[in-house]
Amino acid sequence: MGDLFLDVRGIAKRFGENVVLVGVDLAVPRGSVVTVLGKSGTGKSVFLKCLAGIVRPDAGEIRFDGRPLNAGDAECRAEFRSRCSYLFQSNALLDSLTVLENVALPLESTTQIPNREIRERALEALRQLDLEKHWDRHPGQLSGGMQKRLALARAIVTRPELVLFDEPTAGLDPLRRNAVFQMIVKYQRQFGFTAVLVTHDLPEALVSSDQVALLDGGRMRFQGTPAQFNASDDPTVRSFRDSAGELRDTVAALRRGETIENRNDL
Amino acid sequence: MKQPKLELVVGIFVLAGLIAVAYLALKIGAGSLVGSETYSVRARFTNSGGLTSGSNVLVAGVPIGRVGAITLNPADFSALVELKLEKVVKLPTDTIASIKTSGLIGDKYVGLSPGSDTAFLAPGATITDTEAALDIESLISRFAFGNVEKKDSK
Amino acid sequence: MTRVLGKYTLRIVRELGDFGLFTSRSLAAAVGSRKLGRRVVRSIYEQGVRCVPVIMIVGLFTGLVLGLQGYYVLNKFGSSGLLGTLVSLTLVRELAPVLAALMLVGQAGSALAAELGIQRNSEQIDALETMGADVHAYLISPRLIAAVLVFPIQTAFFCLIGLLGGYLSGSVVLALQPGVYWSAVFHAVHPVDVRECMIKAAIFGLLTIAICAYNGFNAHRRTSASGARAVSASTTRAVVISSITVLAADYVITSFLV
């Protein structure tokens, strides 16, 4: 792994008494799609927010494109921000602005491009995501899927080299989920950005990622290719991977009239 | 896009607001004197008690000016009161200036009673024929202690 | 006991410092910010145009009741001719800046605190940050600039409509001669009074809108509540502190200026 685009070592974070991350490592090669898996509440989102600089980690080091990214270095941060986009779980669209203004915003704040060109580039991004005809509506007037596409348009309009996706498929039905993953992979190929995803949709993640990692108990339990993930006999990986099979067995047993002890690891 | 409409409404608001502020400051704030030019004369009083800079100057009940600076004349310890009067009002030289009160507890003002002289007060001239502020407190105390008659009989 | 008191004092001092930093950073960030003008226009619309009805109604009734009460009291002394003086000085010196500011806190300030709180809650402020936008320049500066412009204007509206209210109750409902009322109005108010009134209004505007913005912006820092409860708690706190600040600042400014 000679060309690490993002190299994360020993990220730790606690909120008061609540220790969320103990020491998380992640290696992201340039141009790849890396998916961080994990159960709900294991701190996946917090980890991603540490990467984006929204949450300041208590310890650990992040190297971006070979250079250390420290919270104190404002210039380095600003450069990172202009090369990186973040897709929020809740989309975080600004509801006081129109669709076009939302997409134009990152260009207005990170570049010195004249307004006319910003408008053109924003319209271009909307066209790519098939939202062009809704440019003067407000985000609240769009459907959930369109809002997700709008958020993606806003993320790619700056032509970022790194896009962080926080649970892009949360709360979507299986068809939409597929569509979102398709979209991510398609634009990842088209624009050539590096993508880090956080999700708990195992089958989709295994299909669409170059590498998967598993976060549990505040540490990264596993990182490798989907094939390695499927072959791994690490207990945490196995329980995550085989939960669908377990459910099938349990339901079958219940139907047969057997009594099952309540699971207490939820 | 409704941006131009928004800007229009805001523009109207700001314009109306500026007119309101200007009206308040220039018309109500400065009385009816702004715009019309003024000239100053001085009046010498033995007591200017209660009069303040900005008090009104009236002739026959009509406001024609304001009181300017009030200073002490060190030569004879009298009060020199500057009166800023509207230029259109020309007063005879034998005008009498008196300090009066509107109502029992009202503001003090300077009342001018024009005489019959044909010459007019020039800017900077001094009115010497004056009546000082009525000292209500001493008047009341004299009344209360029954000294009013005595004073008259003297 | 002493320790609790000290802890509490320290917290207040720290928050005051944080608030000062927040406000000065927002004002400084306004310099050279892109499309600031458009956002200021929008803020003027929110604080100005939308609040005109409330200012007009409250101003009119304040004038009406001042005229009514003033007339009855002054009439006892046979000085009903001073009604114009009473109404105009009361309005210009105290009531207009204070009441207009309180009404604006109630309508525009609370809306601002709630809006920022929700934006914080739905990660919109975080999103702005990840997009490299200066959140202070984007969200706060236009509001503060608008407030310094809008509050004096609204106060002037309040004064004028209040004087009209005094006229209505004094001369239309009651028996005072209109000429007596208006000439008293025109001769009672000095330029100094108007200047003081405008300065007060501008300071109230800056303070209250900054307080409301600060509370909404930091809605996520509340430890007692989270989510929608945090937004509502922040909004309540914003309105209460702003209102108290208006009255306290009024006393301080008056004692300095008079």
mmCIF file of C-alpha atoms in Angstrom, chain C residues 38-180:
data_model
loop_
_atom_site.group_PDB
_atom_site.id
_atom_site.type_symbol
_atom_site.label_atom_id
_atom_site.label_comp_id
_atom_site.label_asym_id
_atom_site.label_seq_id
_atom_site.Cartn_x
_atom_site.Cartn_y
_atom_site.Cartn_z
ATOM 1 C CA ARG C 38 -27.924 39.854 -0.217
ATOM 2 C CA ARG C 39 -27.937 38.189 3.183
ATOM 3 C CA VAL C 40 -28.171 41.574 4.912
ATOM 4 C CA VAL C 41 -31.170 42.398 2.719
ATOM 5 C CA ARG C 42 -32.827 39.158 3.768
ATOM 6 C CA SER C 43 -32.120 39.884 7.432
ATOM 7 C CA ILE C 44 -33.540 43.395 7.099
ATOM 8 C CA TYR C 45 -36.637 41.793 5.646
ATOM 9 C CA GLU C 46 -36.911 39.409 8.599
ATOM 10 C CA GLN C 47 -36.277 41.974 11.331
ATOM 11 C CA GLY C 48 -37.701 44.977 9.537
ATOM 12 C CA VAL C 49 -40.499 44.480 7.066
ATOM 13 C CA ARG C 50 -42.050 41.508 8.829
ATOM 14 C CA CYS C 51 -42.119 43.250 12.209
ATOM 15 C CA VAL C 52 -43.623 46.554 11.046
ATOM 16 C CA PRO C 53 -47.237 45.582 11.882
ATOM 17 C CA VAL C 54 -46.402 44.632 15.448
ATOM 18 C CA ILE C 55 -44.378 47.824 15.965
ATOM 19 C CA MET C 56 -47.209 49.932 14.551
ATOM 20 C CA ILE C 57 -49.890 48.313 16.698
ATOM 21 C CA VAL C 58 -47.898 48.417 19.921
ATOM 22 C CA GLY C 59 -46.735 51.983 19.191
ATOM 23 C CA LEU C 60 -50.252 53.202 18.514
ATOM 24 C CA PHE C 61 -51.667 51.726 21.704
ATOM 25 C CA THR C 62 -48.755 52.980 23.783
ATOM 26 C CA GLY C 63 -49.416 56.500 22.482
ATOM 27 C CA LEU C 64 -53.154 56.160 23.057
ATOM 28 C CA VAL C 65 -52.795 55.084 26.661
ATOM 29 C CA LEU C 66 -50.089 57.666 27.387
ATOM 30 C CA GLY C 67 -52.396 60.365 26.021
ATOM 31 C CA LEU C 68 -55.299 59.128 28.111
ATOM 32 C CA GLN C 69 -53.451 58.755 31.406
ATOM 33 C CA GLY C 70 -51.391 61.881 30.872
ATOM 34 C CA TYR C 71 -54.442 63.972 30.129
ATOM 35 C CA TYR C 72 -56.257 62.956 33.309
ATOM 36 C CA VAL C 73 -53.234 63.553 35.519
ATOM 37 C CA LEU C 74 -52.243 66.872 33.912
ATOM 38 C CA ASN C 75 -55.828 68.094 33.898
ATOM 39 C CA LYS C 76 -55.843 67.930 37.704
ATOM 40 C CA PHE C 77 -53.111 70.566 37.727
ATOM 41 C CA GLY C 78 -54.732 72.541 34.932
ATOM 42 C CA SER C 79 -51.716 71.769 32.734
ATOM 43 C CA SER C 80 -53.346 69.645 30.064
ATOM 44 C CA GLY C 81 -51.493 71.835 27.542
ATOM 45 C CA LEU C 82 -48.362 69.895 28.523
ATOM 46 C CA LEU C 83 -49.779 66.639 27.217
ATOM 47 C CA GLY C 84 -47.716 66.864 24.023
ATOM 48 C CA THR C 85 -44.580 67.389 26.091
ATOM 49 C CA LEU C 86 -45.357 64.403 28.269
ATOM 50 C CA VAL C 87 -46.177 62.037 25.435
ATOM 51 C CA SER C 88 -43.295 63.033 23.169
ATOM 52 C CA LEU C 89 -40.601 63.026 25.843
ATOM 53 C CA THR C 90 -41.765 59.748 27.355
ATOM 54 C CA LEU C 91 -41.806 58.128 23.939
ATOM 55 C CA VAL C 92 -38.573 59.492 22.549
ATOM 56 C CA ARG C 93 -36.495 59.185 25.685
ATOM 57 C CA GLU C 94 -37.591 55.804 27.007
ATOM 58 C CA LEU C 95 -40.600 53.956 25.770
ATOM 59 C CA ALA C 96 -39.974 53.836 22.034
ATOM 60 C CA PRO C 97 -36.454 52.353 22.088
ATOM 61 C CA VAL C 98 -37.255 49.949 24.938
ATOM 62 C CA LEU C 99 -40.661 48.734 23.770
ATOM 63 C CA ALA C 100 -39.621 48.519 20.123
ATOM 64 C CA ALA C 101 -36.569 46.464 21.160
ATOM 65 C CA LEU C 102 -38.705 44.166 23.334
ATOM 66 C CA MET C 103 -41.190 43.615 20.514
ATOM 67 C CA LEU C 104 -38.369 42.894 18.071
ATOM 68 C CA VAL C 105 -36.823 40.423 20.515
ATOM 69 C CA GLY C 106 -40.179 38.712 20.768
ATOM 70 C CA GLN C 107 -40.704 38.453 17.051
ATOM 71 C CA ALA C 108 -37.361 38.518 15.231
ATOM 72 C CA GLY C 109 -34.994 37.494 18.044
ATOM 73 C CA SER C 110 -36.902 34.391 19.052
ATOM 74 C CA ALA C 111 -37.259 33.356 15.412
ATOM 75 C CA LEU C 112 -33.530 33.812 14.907
ATOM 76 C CA ALA C 113 -32.619 31.744 17.970
ATOM 77 C CA ALA C 114 -34.981 28.964 16.942
ATOM 78 C CA GLU C 115 -33.778 28.991 13.332
ATOM 79 C CA LEU C 116 -30.117 28.762 14.322
ATOM 80 C CA GLY C 117 -30.935 26.102 16.903
ATOM 81 C CA ILE C 118 -32.647 23.963 14.298
ATOM 82 C CA GLN C 119 -29.841 24.538 11.831
ATOM 83 C CA ARG C 120 -27.415 23.390 14.498
ATOM 84 C CA ASN C 121 -29.610 20.418 15.283
ATOM 85 C CA SER C 122 -29.962 19.252 11.688
ATOM 86 C CA GLU C 123 -26.193 19.549 11.140
ATOM 87 C CA GLN C 124 -26.617 22.471 8.734
ATOM 88 C CA ILE C 125 -24.038 24.507 10.623
ATOM 89 C CA ASP C 126 -21.608 21.564 10.579
ATOM 90 C CA ALA C 127 -22.290 21.223 6.865
ATOM 91 C CA LEU C 128 -21.409 24.871 6.314
ATOM 92 C CA GLU C 129 -18.173 24.292 8.169
ATOM 93 C CA THR C 130 -17.211 21.249 6.111
ATOM 94 C CA MET C 131 -17.929 23.260 2.973
ATOM 95 C CA GLY C 132 -15.300 25.704 4.119
ATOM 96 C CA ALA C 133 -17.786 28.512 4.696
ATOM 97 C CA ASP C 134 -17.177 31.005 7.480
ATOM 98 C CA VAL C 135 -20.280 30.288 9.552
ATOM 99 C CA HIS C 136 -20.010 33.551 11.447
ATOM 100 C CA ALA C 137 -19.836 35.587 8.270
ATOM 101 C CA TYR C 138 -22.572 33.520 6.724
ATOM 102 C CA LEU C 139 -25.115 33.277 9.514
ATOM 103 C CA ILE C 140 -24.379 35.909 12.143
ATOM 104 C CA SER C 141 -22.794 39.013 10.576
ATOM 105 C CA PRO C 142 -25.723 39.877 8.288
ATOM 106 C CA ARG C 143 -28.100 39.642 11.244
ATOM 107 C CA LEU C 144 -25.997 41.989 13.368
ATOM 108 C CA ILE C 145 -25.550 44.518 10.564
ATOM 109 C CA ALA C 146 -29.269 44.454 9.842
ATOM 110 C CA ALA C 147 -30.075 44.914 13.534
ATOM 111 C CA VAL C 148 -27.982 48.080 13.836
ATOM 112 C CA LEU C 149 -29.934 49.511 10.881
ATOM 113 C CA VAL C 150 -33.374 48.156 11.631
ATOM 114 C CA PHE C 151 -33.769 48.879 15.350
ATOM 115 C CA PRO C 152 -33.395 52.686 15.005
ATOM 116 C CA ILE C 153 -35.781 52.683 12.056
ATOM 117 C CA GLN C 154 -38.398 50.679 13.940
ATOM 118 C CA THR C 155 -37.928 52.956 16.944
ATOM 119 C CA ALA C 156 -38.569 56.001 14.751
ATOM 120 C CA PHE C 157 -41.743 54.361 13.439
ATOM 121 C CA PHE C 158 -42.753 53.609 17.014
ATOM 122 C CA CYS C 159 -42.212 57.259 18.050
ATOM 123 C CA LEU C 160 -44.202 58.711 15.189
ATOM 124 C CA ILE C 161 -47.126 56.337 15.497
ATOM 125 C CA GLY C 162 -47.062 56.804 19.290
ATOM 126 C CA LEU C 163 -47.291 60.588 18.883
ATOM 127 C CA LEU C 164 -50.242 60.010 16.594
ATOM 128 C CA GLY C 165 -51.797 57.807 19.278
ATOM 129 C CA GLY C 166 -51.330 60.546 21.881
ATOM 130 C CA TYR C 167 -52.994 62.991 19.513
ATOM 131 C CA LEU C 168 -55.907 60.625 18.918
ATOM 132 C CA SER C 169 -56.703 60.127 22.581
ATOM 133 C CA GLY C 170 -55.873 63.704 23.652
ATOM 134 C CA SER C 171 -57.483 65.698 20.873
ATOM 135 C CA VAL C 172 -59.965 63.417 19.175
ATOM 136 C CA VAL C 173 -61.349 61.446 22.115
ATOM 137 C CA LEU C 174 -60.703 64.098 24.767
ATOM 138 C CA ALA C 175 -61.004 67.847 24.549
ATOM 139 C CA LEU C 176 -57.447 69.098 23.965
ATOM 140 C CA GLN C 177 -56.898 71.496 21.054
ATOM 141 C CA PRO C 178 -54.828 69.744 18.333
ATOM 142 C CA GLY C 179 -52.653 72.843 17.894
ATOM 143 C CA VAL C 180 -51.792 72.879 21.597
#
